[in-house]
Amino acid sequence: MMSISLVRRRRRRLPVVAAAVAVAASALNACSSPSAGSKAVSDEITIADHAIPQSLDPMSSASYETTQLTFLWGGYLTNYADGKDSGSPQLAKSVTASPDGLTWTVKLRSGLKFSDGSALTSKDVVASLDRILSTPNVAGDNFIGPVMSSIKKVTAPDDNTVSLAMSRPYPGLPAALSTPEMIILPASAIAKGDSFWKHPVSAGRFKLDTLDTTNGKFTLSANPNYYDTTPRKVKKINFVAVTDAATRLAQLKSGQVDYADNIPGNLLSQVKSPLTLDTAKWNGGQMGLSVNFNDPIAGDKRVRQAISLAVNRQQIAASALGGERVGLPLYGIPWNQDNDSPNVKATKQNIAAAKAKLKGTKCQNGCTIPLVTVTDSAWQVPLVAQVVQQQLKAIGIRLEIENTTFNQVGDRLKQGDWGLFTRWIGYYENTQTYLGGYIYGDPRSGNNANFWGTLPTKPDMPELKALSDRMKTASSSEAPGLVEKINEEYAKELPSIPLTTLSYVGVSRFPSNVIHSVGASYLVLP
Amino acid sequence: MSSAVLPGPAARRTGSRAGKRLAAILSPFVQAIVVTLLVMVITFFLIRTLLGDPAVVLIGGNTGASPQRIAALRAELGLDKPLLVQFLGYLAGLLHGDLGNSFQHPGTTVASVVVNGAGVTFALVGVALLISCVVGIGVGLLAAGGNRPVFDNIVRVFSLIGLAAPGALVGLVLILTVALGGRLFPAGGWGSGYPDSFQYLFLPAVTVSFWLTPIILRVVRTRAGEVLHEPFAEAAAARGMSRARLMLRHVAPNCAGPVLAVIGVSLSYLISGAVIVEIVYGLPGIGRAMTTAVGSLDFPVIQGIVLLTGAVVVVLNLIAEVATRVIDPRAAR
């Protein structure tokens, strides 16, 4: 038997050992976790992204995380910003149109340089825009298709001037030049091809220092050759990819990161002062249901109208999205950065009216509609699908949810045997011109079967098509009135069923006037 | 004429015993190689048949890329060839030690992706194994050693929790309590090399070990309980050997065999469990590399990771089996 004194000595040692372990652990952690909630911005910040960028080339990836990085290291002719500043000069000193709108002249600032010190001239701008123009079928691209299909040719009359010859007037060109794909790259680097993207160079406020593309870890530091020499607070940025949202938020709370992007609605209630919420609205951001017009049930306008009457948009915003900060009820085509839908009546859920609409349709006594949903992209999508599925039971419509992945959904939709598709969409370009492609598929692009932002062509909506076509070339004064008319026609036909607006919510250790997002992925930093 | 039974020719040494011994030694290695190759072949054909078209993903095909552009990229990646031709090309590369290049990151070799990630994952699994063994064996011996009903019940409850709780849940609870509440360790992430990264390893390793520790604990408790009732153990106790000495010198070594067997069987679960934990904690291991590769249909990286993890699991199982036989020759029979 063990002696009693030995037992007592061992028992006394245990708390000492435990305390030593705790002290050692705290010491190990001491240097790496600054307290959460300190409000002063240091010159180095860490941002936790929700995903690893698949590519640094905005022509290869339009993802949120790629765009967030691109806007920081990329130089653009014009600024991407809030409201009236969108399209204001950046690398360009001025962007002016000829009276007929068919020629745009860009004057570059003098003495421009890339972050590696090489000169930036008009030939680099031409090469950068030509890179996009020479991309096969770029006119069909859902983001830059409208603008690129309007540009005929880009030339450089001198080192500081770029001339764009247009095939049709495009009033929104200054703003379009600020969108992610319009990044200005060295002409010599473009010729290098893929190897350039191992360590790309541009003329943005920051430059890329280290790149770990496999793990989504990047560091950027202030570009010493940036054209704007105004002293700025933030000089270094660390990007880390933390794919789990709860962990992302935990790292923010512990002070490991300063900004955590794209926090789902169900976690927002955990955010307490001094942490702040940063709501970044997508331009034209929408959660909705796209329609397969070849489906005998979903293709029936009365069924679509019944669905629109039967859904409870407030409930979708509250339960699926976690509150109106993430999404507001939407009844028409969202317009401008506030995603208003002018001239569209807000409708309340009306089950009786919805059932009345179904009389004489294939859903009169109940029906099943296949609903295709992407599960691995926006977190909102599967949640919205589930809530809508529950809501439509009240009118006898059974939604059969079919989950698929982002990579496979295009092929799945091309198979044709689906009725509805849960879509989410937003744009970078804050002009009316994207609405043309947004609302109605453009037959010229051969892009009708593509789910991303365009709809299958529906021949018997001539009024809506005509209005959409006019939108592509409408002046900024004509556009708001046109949107109202579009929404009137839209409400009659419902070629898709709008549900809520779409926003991303980030959480910051700093007040929102210090760091905030614009258009979901453009970080405004001090 | 009388006949006598003459002695026949001397029995020829056919070497059957030596042959059997050689076969016994080589057999596990051959099996290991065959299993690894089988895993590689199945993975190769499965991912190409089921996962979709990487060219569409790489080109951002859902944003309206033309079929011609997608076809050109497919040809560039060698995906337009028949599957068998692709496989033979892959095999030829393997024989030269070339795992290929990542589709997602042109110019980046699969080997670099896998090796960088493997370092983190194997460090995680290694530390998790260490924690599981130290805690499992220690507590198991304590539990076997005496009549402590309260302690036994506590151990039993924690064992059940450890076995039932999903790794992601355990990870999040530890982050919330230990990292955020206690501020003892970082809430995930990774450092800039060692020794800085050790602090980031601890909580993830505890999470991974949460499942294995109760299994080792139970195995040790049961075996230790059996050994304590062996005549030699009772005799040693009767001669006045201290309990601690008895447990450490005589009981614990007898538990090594079963523990090694459990570890051998659990290795593949440990590595697959590490995938979830890496995502929860944001560790740059092969688990996270695998989920990224699957999401972007980066076939060469997927194959490389499957090949590496398959080979490692097979080899470690082999080592565990050999070690078991060395520790306890009775297991060889």
JSON list of N, CA, C and O in Angstrom, two decimals, chain B residues 291-332:
[
{"chain": "B", "resi": 291, "resn": "THR", "atom": "N", "xyz": [-10.70, 19.33, -49.53]},
{"chain": "B", "resi": 291, "resn": "THR", "atom": "CA", "xyz": [-12.03, 19.92, -49.74]},
{"chain": "B", "resi": 291, "resn": "THR", "atom": "C", "xyz": [-11.96, 21.00, -50.81]},
{"chain": "B", "resi": 291, "resn": "THR", "atom": "O", "xyz": [-12.88, 21.13, -51.62]},
{"chain": "B", "resi": 292, "resn": "THR", "atom": "N", "xyz": [-10.89, 21.77, -50.83]},
{"chain": "B", "resi": 292, "resn": "THR", "atom": "CA", "xyz": [-10.74, 22.79, -51.89]},
{"chain": "B", "resi": 292, "resn": "THR", "atom": "C", "xyz": [-10.58, 22.12, -53.24]},
{"chain": "B", "resi": 292, "resn": "THR", "atom": "O", "xyz": [-11.18, 22.56, -54.23]},
{"chain": "B", "resi": 293, "resn": "ALA", "atom": "N", "xyz": [-9.80, 21.06, -53.29]},
{"chain": "B", "resi": 293, "resn": "ALA", "atom": "CA", "xyz": [-9.58, 20.36, -54.56]},
{"chain": "B", "resi": 293, "resn": "ALA", "atom": "C", "xyz": [-10.87, 19.73, -55.07]},
{"chain": "B", "resi": 293, "resn": "ALA", "atom": "O", "xyz": [-11.16, 19.78, -56.26]},
{"chain": "B", "resi": 294, "resn": "VAL", "atom": "N", "xyz": [-11.65, 19.17, -54.17]},
{"chain": "B", "resi": 294, "resn": "VAL", "atom": "CA", "xyz": [-12.92, 18.56, -54.60]},
{"chain": "B", "resi": 294, "resn": "VAL", "atom": "C", "xyz": [-13.86, 19.65, -55.10]},
{"chain": "B", "resi": 294, "resn": "VAL", "atom": "O", "xyz": [-14.52, 19.51, -56.12]},
{"chain": "B", "resi": 295, "resn": "GLY", "atom": "N", "xyz": [-13.88, 20.78, -54.39]},
{"chain": "B", "resi": 295, "resn": "GLY", "atom": "CA", "xyz": [-14.75, 21.87, -54.81]},
{"chain": "B", "resi": 295, "resn": "GLY", "atom": "C", "xyz": [-14.37, 22.44, -56.16]},
{"chain": "B", "resi": 295, "resn": "GLY", "atom": "O", "xyz": [-15.23, 22.89, -56.92]},
{"chain": "B", "resi": 296, "resn": "SER", "atom": "N", "xyz": [-13.09, 22.43, -56.48]},
{"chain": "B", "resi": 296, "resn": "SER", "atom": "CA", "xyz": [-12.66, 22.99, -57.76]},
{"chain": "B", "resi": 296, "resn": "SER", "atom": "C", "xyz": [-12.32, 21.91, -58.78]},
{"chain": "B", "resi": 296, "resn": "SER", "atom": "O", "xyz": [-11.77, 22.20, -59.83]},
{"chain": "B", "resi": 297, "resn": "LEU", "atom": "N", "xyz": [-12.66, 20.66, -58.44]},
{"chain": "B", "resi": 297, "resn": "LEU", "atom": "CA", "xyz": [-12.43, 19.52, -59.36]},
{"chain": "B", "resi": 297, "resn": "LEU", "atom": "C", "xyz": [-10.97, 19.46, -59.81]},
{"chain": "B", "resi": 297, "resn": "LEU", "atom": "O", "xyz": [-10.67, 19.23, -60.98]},
{"chain": "B", "resi": 298, "resn": "ASP", "atom": "N", "xyz": [-10.08, 19.67, -58.87]},
{"chain": "B", "resi": 298, "resn": "ASP", "atom": "CA", "xyz": [-8.66, 19.61, -59.17]},
{"chain": "B", "resi": 298, "resn": "ASP", "atom": "C", "xyz": [-8.23, 18.14, -59.06]},
{"chain": "B", "resi": 298, "resn": "ASP", "atom": "O", "xyz": [-7.71, 17.70, -58.03]},
{"chain": "B", "resi": 299, "resn": "PHE", "atom": "N", "xyz": [-8.44, 17.40, -60.13]},
{"chain": "B", "resi": 299, "resn": "PHE", "atom": "CA", "xyz": [-8.25, 15.96, -60.10]},
{"chain": "B", "resi": 299, "resn": "PHE", "atom": "C", "xyz": [-6.85, 15.54, -59.64]},
{"chain": "B", "resi": 299, "resn": "PHE", "atom": "O", "xyz": [-6.71, 14.64, -58.81]},
{"chain": "B", "resi": 300, "resn": "PRO", "atom": "N", "xyz": [-5.78, 16.12, -60.20]},
{"chain": "B", "resi": 300, "resn": "PRO", "atom": "CA", "xyz": [-4.45, 15.65, -59.78]},
{"chain": "B", "resi": 300, "resn": "PRO", "atom": "C", "xyz": [-4.22, 15.82, -58.27]},
{"chain": "B", "resi": 300, "resn": "PRO", "atom": "O", "xyz": [-3.62, 14.94, -57.65]},
{"chain": "B", "resi": 301, "resn": "VAL", "atom": "N", "xyz": [-4.71, 16.90, -57.71]},
{"chain": "B", "resi": 301, "resn": "VAL", "atom": "CA", "xyz": [-4.52, 17.11, -56.26]},
{"chain": "B", "resi": 301, "resn": "VAL", "atom": "C", "xyz": [-5.34, 16.08, -55.49]},
{"chain": "B", "resi": 301, "resn": "VAL", "atom": "O", "xyz": [-4.86, 15.51, -54.50]},
{"chain": "B", "resi": 302, "resn": "ILE", "atom": "N", "xyz": [-6.55, 15.84, -55.92]},
{"chain": "B", "resi": 302, "resn": "ILE", "atom": "CA", "xyz": [-7.39, 14.83, -55.24]},
{"chain": "B", "resi": 302, "resn": "ILE", "atom": "C", "xyz": [-6.68, 13.48, -55.27]},
{"chain": "B", "resi": 302, "resn": "ILE", "atom": "O", "xyz": [-6.55, 12.80, -54.24]},
{"chain": "B", "resi": 303, "resn": "GLN", "atom": "N", "xyz": [-6.18, 13.11, -56.44]},
{"chain": "B", "resi": 303, "resn": "GLN", "atom": "CA", "xyz": [-5.50, 11.81, -56.55]},
{"chain": "B", "resi": 303, "resn": "GLN", "atom": "C", "xyz": [-4.25, 11.76, -55.69]},
{"chain": "B", "resi": 303, "resn": "GLN", "atom": "O", "xyz": [-3.97, 10.76, -55.06]},
{"chain": "B", "resi": 304, "resn": "GLY", "atom": "N", "xyz": [-3.51, 12.85, -55.70]},
{"chain": "B", "resi": 304, "resn": "GLY", "atom": "CA", "xyz": [-2.28, 12.89, -54.93]},
{"chain": "B", "resi": 304, "resn": "GLY", "atom": "C", "xyz": [-2.56, 12.72, -53.44]},
{"chain": "B", "resi": 304, "resn": "GLY", "atom": "O", "xyz": [-1.87, 11.98, -52.74]},
{"chain": "B", "resi": 305, "resn": "ILE", "atom": "N", "xyz": [-3.58, 13.40, -52.97]},
{"chain": "B", "resi": 305, "resn": "ILE", "atom": "CA", "xyz": [-3.89, 13.31, -51.53]},
{"chain": "B", "resi": 305, "resn": "ILE", "atom": "C", "xyz": [-4.39, 11.91, -51.19]},
{"chain": "B", "resi": 305, "resn": "ILE", "atom": "O", "xyz": [-4.02, 11.33, -50.17]},
{"chain": "B", "resi": 306, "resn": "VAL", "atom": "N", "xyz": [-5.25, 11.37, -52.03]},
{"chain": "B", "resi": 306, "resn": "VAL", "atom": "CA", "xyz": [-5.78, 10.02, -51.77]},
{"chain": "B", "resi": 306, "resn": "VAL", "atom": "C", "xyz": [-4.64, 9.01, -51.78]},
{"chain": "B", "resi": 306, "resn": "VAL", "atom": "O", "xyz": [-4.56, 8.13, -50.91]},
{"chain": "B", "resi": 307, "resn": "LEU", "atom": "N", "xyz": [-3.75, 9.16, -52.73]},
{"chain": "B", "resi": 307, "resn": "LEU", "atom": "CA", "xyz": [-2.61, 8.23, -52.82]},
{"chain": "B", "resi": 307, "resn": "LEU", "atom": "C", "xyz": [-1.75, 8.33, -51.57]},
{"chain": "B", "resi": 307, "resn": "LEU", "atom": "O", "xyz": [-1.39, 7.32, -50.96]},
{"chain": "B", "resi": 308, "resn": "LEU", "atom": "N", "xyz": [-1.46, 9.55, -51.17]},
{"chain": "B", "resi": 308, "resn": "LEU", "atom": "CA", "xyz": [-0.58, 9.73, -50.01]},
{"chain": "B", "resi": 308, "resn": "LEU", "atom": "C", "xyz": [-1.24, 9.19, -48.75]},
{"chain": "B", "resi": 308, "resn": "LEU", "atom": "O", "xyz": [-0.65, 8.43, -47.98]},
{"chain": "B", "resi": 309, "resn": "THR", "atom": "N", "xyz": [-2.51, 9.59, -48.51]},
{"chain": "B", "resi": 309, "resn": "THR", "atom": "CA", "xyz": [-3.15, 9.16, -47.28]},
{"chain": "B", "resi": 309, "resn": "THR", "atom": "C", "xyz": [-3.38, 7.65, -47.28]},
{"chain": "B", "resi": 309, "resn": "THR", "atom": "O", "xyz": [-3.21, 7.00, -46.25]},
{"chain": "B", "resi": 310, "resn": "GLY", "atom": "N", "xyz": [-3.74, 7.13, -48.45]},
{"chain": "B", "resi": 310, "resn": "GLY", "atom": "CA", "xyz": [-3.91, 5.67, -48.53]},
{"chain": "B", "resi": 310, "resn": "GLY", "atom": "C", "xyz": [-2.62, 4.95, -48.21]},
{"chain": "B", "resi": 310, "resn": "GLY", "atom": "O", "xyz": [-2.59, 4.00, -47.42]},
{"chain": "B", "resi": 311, "resn": "ALA", "atom": "N", "xyz": [-1.53, 5.42, -48.80]},
{"chain": "B", "resi": 311, "resn": "ALA", "atom": "CA", "xyz": [-0.23, 4.78, -48.56]},
{"chain": "B", "resi": 311, "resn": "ALA", "atom": "C", "xyz": [0.18, 4.91, -47.09]},
{"chain": "B", "resi": 311, "resn": "ALA", "atom": "O", "xyz": [0.67, 3.97, -46.47]},
{"chain": "B", "resi": 312, "resn": "VAL", "atom": "N", "xyz": [-0.04, 6.06, -46.53]},
{"chain": "B", "resi": 312, "resn": "VAL", "atom": "CA", "xyz": [0.35, 6.28, -45.13]},
{"chain": "B", "resi": 312, "resn": "VAL", "atom": "C", "xyz": [-0.46, 5.37, -44.20]},
{"chain": "B", "resi": 312, "resn": "VAL", "atom": "O", "xyz": [0.10, 4.75, -43.28]},
{"chain": "B", "resi": 313, "resn": "VAL", "atom": "N", "xyz": [-1.74, 5.31, -44.43]},
{"chain": "B", "resi": 313, "resn": "VAL", "atom": "CA", "xyz": [-2.58, 4.46, -43.57]},
{"chain": "B", "resi": 313, "resn": "VAL", "atom": "C", "xyz": [-2.14, 3.00, -43.68]},
{"chain": "B", "resi": 313, "resn": "VAL", "atom": "O", "xyz": [-2.00, 2.29, -42.68]},
{"chain": "B", "resi": 314, "resn": "VAL", "atom": "N", "xyz": [-1.89, 2.59, -44.89]},
{"chain": "B", "resi": 314, "resn": "VAL", "atom": "CA", "xyz": [-1.49, 1.19, -45.09]},
{"chain": "B", "resi": 314, "resn": "VAL", "atom": "C", "xyz": [-0.15, 0.92, -44.41]},
{"chain": "B", "resi": 314, "resn": "VAL", "atom": "O", "xyz": [0.03, -0.09, -43.72]},
{"chain": "B", "resi": 315, "resn": "VAL", "atom": "N", "xyz": [0.79, 1.83, -44.59]},
{"chain": "B", "resi": 315, "resn": "VAL", "atom": "CA", "xyz": [2.13, 1.63, -44.01]},
{"chain": "B", "resi": 315, "resn": "VAL", "atom": "C", "xyz": [2.05, 1.65, -42.49]},
{"chain": "B", "resi": 315, "resn": "VAL", "atom": "O", "xyz": [2.66, 0.83, -41.79]},
{"chain": "B", "resi": 316, "resn": "LEU", "atom": "N", "xyz": [1.31, 2.60, -41.95]},
{"chain": "B", "resi": 316, "resn": "LEU", "atom": "CA", "xyz": [1.22, 2.69, -40.49]},
{"chain": "B", "resi": 316, "resn": "LEU", "atom": "C", "xyz": [0.52, 1.47, -39.91]},
{"chain": "B", "resi": 316, "resn": "LEU", "atom": "O", "xyz": [0.88, 0.99, -38.82]},
{"chain": "B", "resi": 317, "resn": "ASN", "atom": "N", "xyz": [-0.48, 0.98, -40.63]},
{"chain": "B", "resi": 317, "resn": "ASN", "atom": "CA", "xyz": [-1.13, -0.27, -40.20]},
{"chain": "B", "resi": 317, "resn": "ASN", "atom": "C", "xyz": [-0.14, -1.41, -40.17]},
{"chain": "B", "resi": 317, "resn": "ASN", "atom": "O", "xyz": [-0.13, -2.25, -39.25]},
{"chain": "B", "resi": 318, "resn": "LEU", "atom": "N", "xyz": [0.69, -1.40, -41.17]},
{"chain": "B", "resi": 318, "resn": "LEU", "atom": "CA", "xyz": [1.72, -2.44, -41.27]},
{"chain": "B", "resi": 318, "resn": "LEU", "atom": "C", "xyz": [2.68, -2.35, -40.09]},
{"chain": "B", "resi": 318, "resn": "LEU", "atom": "O", "xyz": [3.02, -3.35, -39.45]},
{"chain": "B", "resi": 319, "resn": "ILE", "atom": "N", "xyz": [3.09, -1.12, -39.81]},
{"chain": "B", "resi": 319, "resn": "ILE", "atom": "CA", "xyz": [4.01, -0.91, -38.69]},
{"chain": "B", "resi": 319, "resn": "ILE", "atom": "C", "xyz": [3.36, -1.35, -37.39]},
{"chain": "B", "resi": 319, "resn": "ILE", "atom": "O", "xyz": [3.98, -2.00, -36.54]},
{"chain": "B", "resi": 320, "resn": "ALA", "atom": "N", "xyz": [2.09, -1.00, -37.25]},
{"chain": "B", "resi": 320, "resn": "ALA", "atom": "CA", "xyz": [1.38, -1.38, -36.03]},
{"chain": "B", "resi": 320, "resn": "ALA", "atom": "C", "xyz": [1.29, -2.89, -35.91]},
{"chain": "B", "resi": 320, "resn": "ALA", "atom": "O", "xyz": [1.48, -3.48, -34.84]},
{"chain": "B", "resi": 321, "resn": "GLU", "atom": "N", "xyz": [1.09, -3.55, -37.03]},
{"chain": "B", "resi": 321, "resn": "GLU", "atom": "CA", "xyz": [0.97, -5.01, -37.01]},
{"chain": "B", "resi": 321, "resn": "GLU", "atom": "C", "xyz": [2.30, -5.64, -36.65]},
{"chain": "B", "resi": 321, "resn": "GLU", "atom": "O", "xyz": [2.38, -6.56, -35.84]},
{"chain": "B", "resi": 322, "resn": "VAL", "atom": "N", "xyz": [3.35, -5.12, -37.26]},
{"chain": "B", "resi": 322, "resn": "VAL", "atom": "CA", "xyz": [4.69, -5.66, -36.98]},
{"chain": "B", "resi": 322, "resn": "VAL", "atom": "C", "xyz": [5.05, -5.41, -35.52]},
{"chain": "B", "resi": 322, "resn": "VAL", "atom": "O", "xyz": [5.58, -6.28, -34.84]},
{"chain": "B", "resi": 323, "resn": "ALA", "atom": "N", "xyz": [4.77, -4.19, -35.08]},
{"chain": "B", "resi": 323, "resn": "ALA", "atom": "CA", "xyz": [5.10, -3.86, -33.69]},
{"chain": "B", "resi": 323, "resn": "ALA", "atom": "C", "xyz": [4.34, -4.76, -32.73]},
{"chain": "B", "resi": 323, "resn": "ALA", "atom": "O", "xyz": [4.89, -5.20, -31.71]},
{"chain": "B", "resi": 324, "resn": "THR", "atom": "N", "xyz": [3.10, -5.04, -33.06]},
{"chain": "B", "resi": 324, "resn": "THR", "atom": "CA", "xyz": [2.31, -5.93, -32.20]},
{"chain": "B", "resi": 324, "resn": "THR", "atom": "C", "xyz": [2.95, -7.30, -32.13]},
{"chain": "B", "resi": 324, "resn": "THR", "atom": "O", "xyz": [3.04, -7.92, -31.04]},
{"chain": "B", "resi": 325, "resn": "ARG", "atom": "N", "xyz": [3.42, -7.76, -33.27]},
{"chain": "B", "resi": 325, "resn": "ARG", "atom": "CA", "xyz": [4.04, -9.09, -33.28]},
{"chain": "B", "resi": 325, "resn": "ARG", "atom": "C", "xyz": [5.35, -9.10, -32.51]},
{"chain": "B", "resi": 325, "resn": "ARG", "atom": "O", "xyz": [5.71, -10.10, -31.86]},
{"chain": "B", "resi": 326, "resn": "VAL", "atom": "N", "xyz": [6.06, -7.98, -32.59]},
{"chain": "B", "resi": 326, "resn": "VAL", "atom": "CA", "xyz": [7.33, -7.91, -31.88]},
{"chain": "B", "resi": 326, "resn": "VAL", "atom": "C", "xyz": [7.08, -7.87, -30.38]},
{"chain": "B", "resi": 326, "resn": "VAL", "atom": "O", "xyz": [7.73, -8.56, -29.60]},
{"chain": "B", "resi": 327, "resn": "ILE", "atom": "N", "xyz": [6.11, -7.05, -30.00]},
{"chain": "B", "resi": 327, "resn": "ILE", "atom": "CA", "xyz": [5.85, -6.91, -28.56]},
{"chain": "B", "resi": 327, "resn": "ILE", "atom": "C", "xyz": [5.28, -8.20, -27.99]},
{"chain": "B", "resi": 327, "resn": "ILE", "atom": "O", "xyz": [5.62, -8.63, -26.88]},
{"chain": "B", "resi": 328, "resn": "ASP", "atom": "N", "xyz": [4.40, -8.80, -28.76]},
{"chain": "B", "resi": 328, "resn": "ASP", "atom": "CA", "xyz": [3.77, -10.01, -28.26]},
{"chain": "B", "resi": 328, "resn": "ASP", "atom": "C", "xyz": [3.85, -11.09, -29.33]},
{"chain": "B", "resi": 328, "resn": "ASP", "atom": "O", "xyz": [2.99, -11.17, -30.21]},
{"chain": "B", "resi": 329, "resn": "PRO", "atom": "N", "xyz": [4.91, -11.90, -29.28]},
{"chain": "B", "resi": 329, "resn": "PRO", "atom": "CA", "xyz": [5.10, -12.93, -30.31]},
{"chain": "B", "resi": 329, "resn": "PRO", "atom": "C", "xyz": [3.91, -13.88, -30.43]},
{"chain": "B", "resi": 329, "resn": "PRO", "atom": "O", "xyz": [3.71, -14.50, -31.47]},
{"chain": "B", "resi": 330, "resn": "ARG", "atom": "N", "xyz": [3.11, -13.95, -29.38]},
{"chain": "B", "resi": 330, "resn": "ARG", "atom": "CA", "xyz": [1.95, -14.84, -29.47]},
{"chain": "B", "resi": 330, "resn": "ARG", "atom": "C", "xyz": [0.99, -14.36, -30.53]},
{"chain": "B", "resi": 330, "resn": "ARG", "atom": "O", "xyz": [0.24, -15.14, -31.12]},
{"chain": "B", "resi": 331, "resn": "ALA", "atom": "N", "xyz": [1.00, -13.07, -30.80]},
{"chain": "B", "resi": 331, "resn": "ALA", "atom": "CA", "xyz": [0.08, -12.53, -31.82]},
{"chain": "B", "resi": 331, "resn": "ALA", "atom": "C", "xyz": [0.44, -13.00, -33.21]},
{"chain": "B", "resi": 331, "resn": "ALA", "atom": "O", "xyz": [-0.39, -12.99, -34.11]},
{"chain": "B", "resi": 332, "resn": "ALA", "atom": "N", "xyz": [1.74, -13.40, -33.37]},
{"chain": "B", "resi": 332, "resn": "ALA", "atom": "CA", "xyz": [2.17, -13.84, -34.70]},
{"chain": "B", "resi": 332, "resn": "ALA", "atom": "C", "xyz": [1.61, -15.20, -35.06]},
{"chain": "B", "resi": 332, "resn": "ALA", "atom": "O", "xyz": [1.53, -15.58, -36.22]}
]
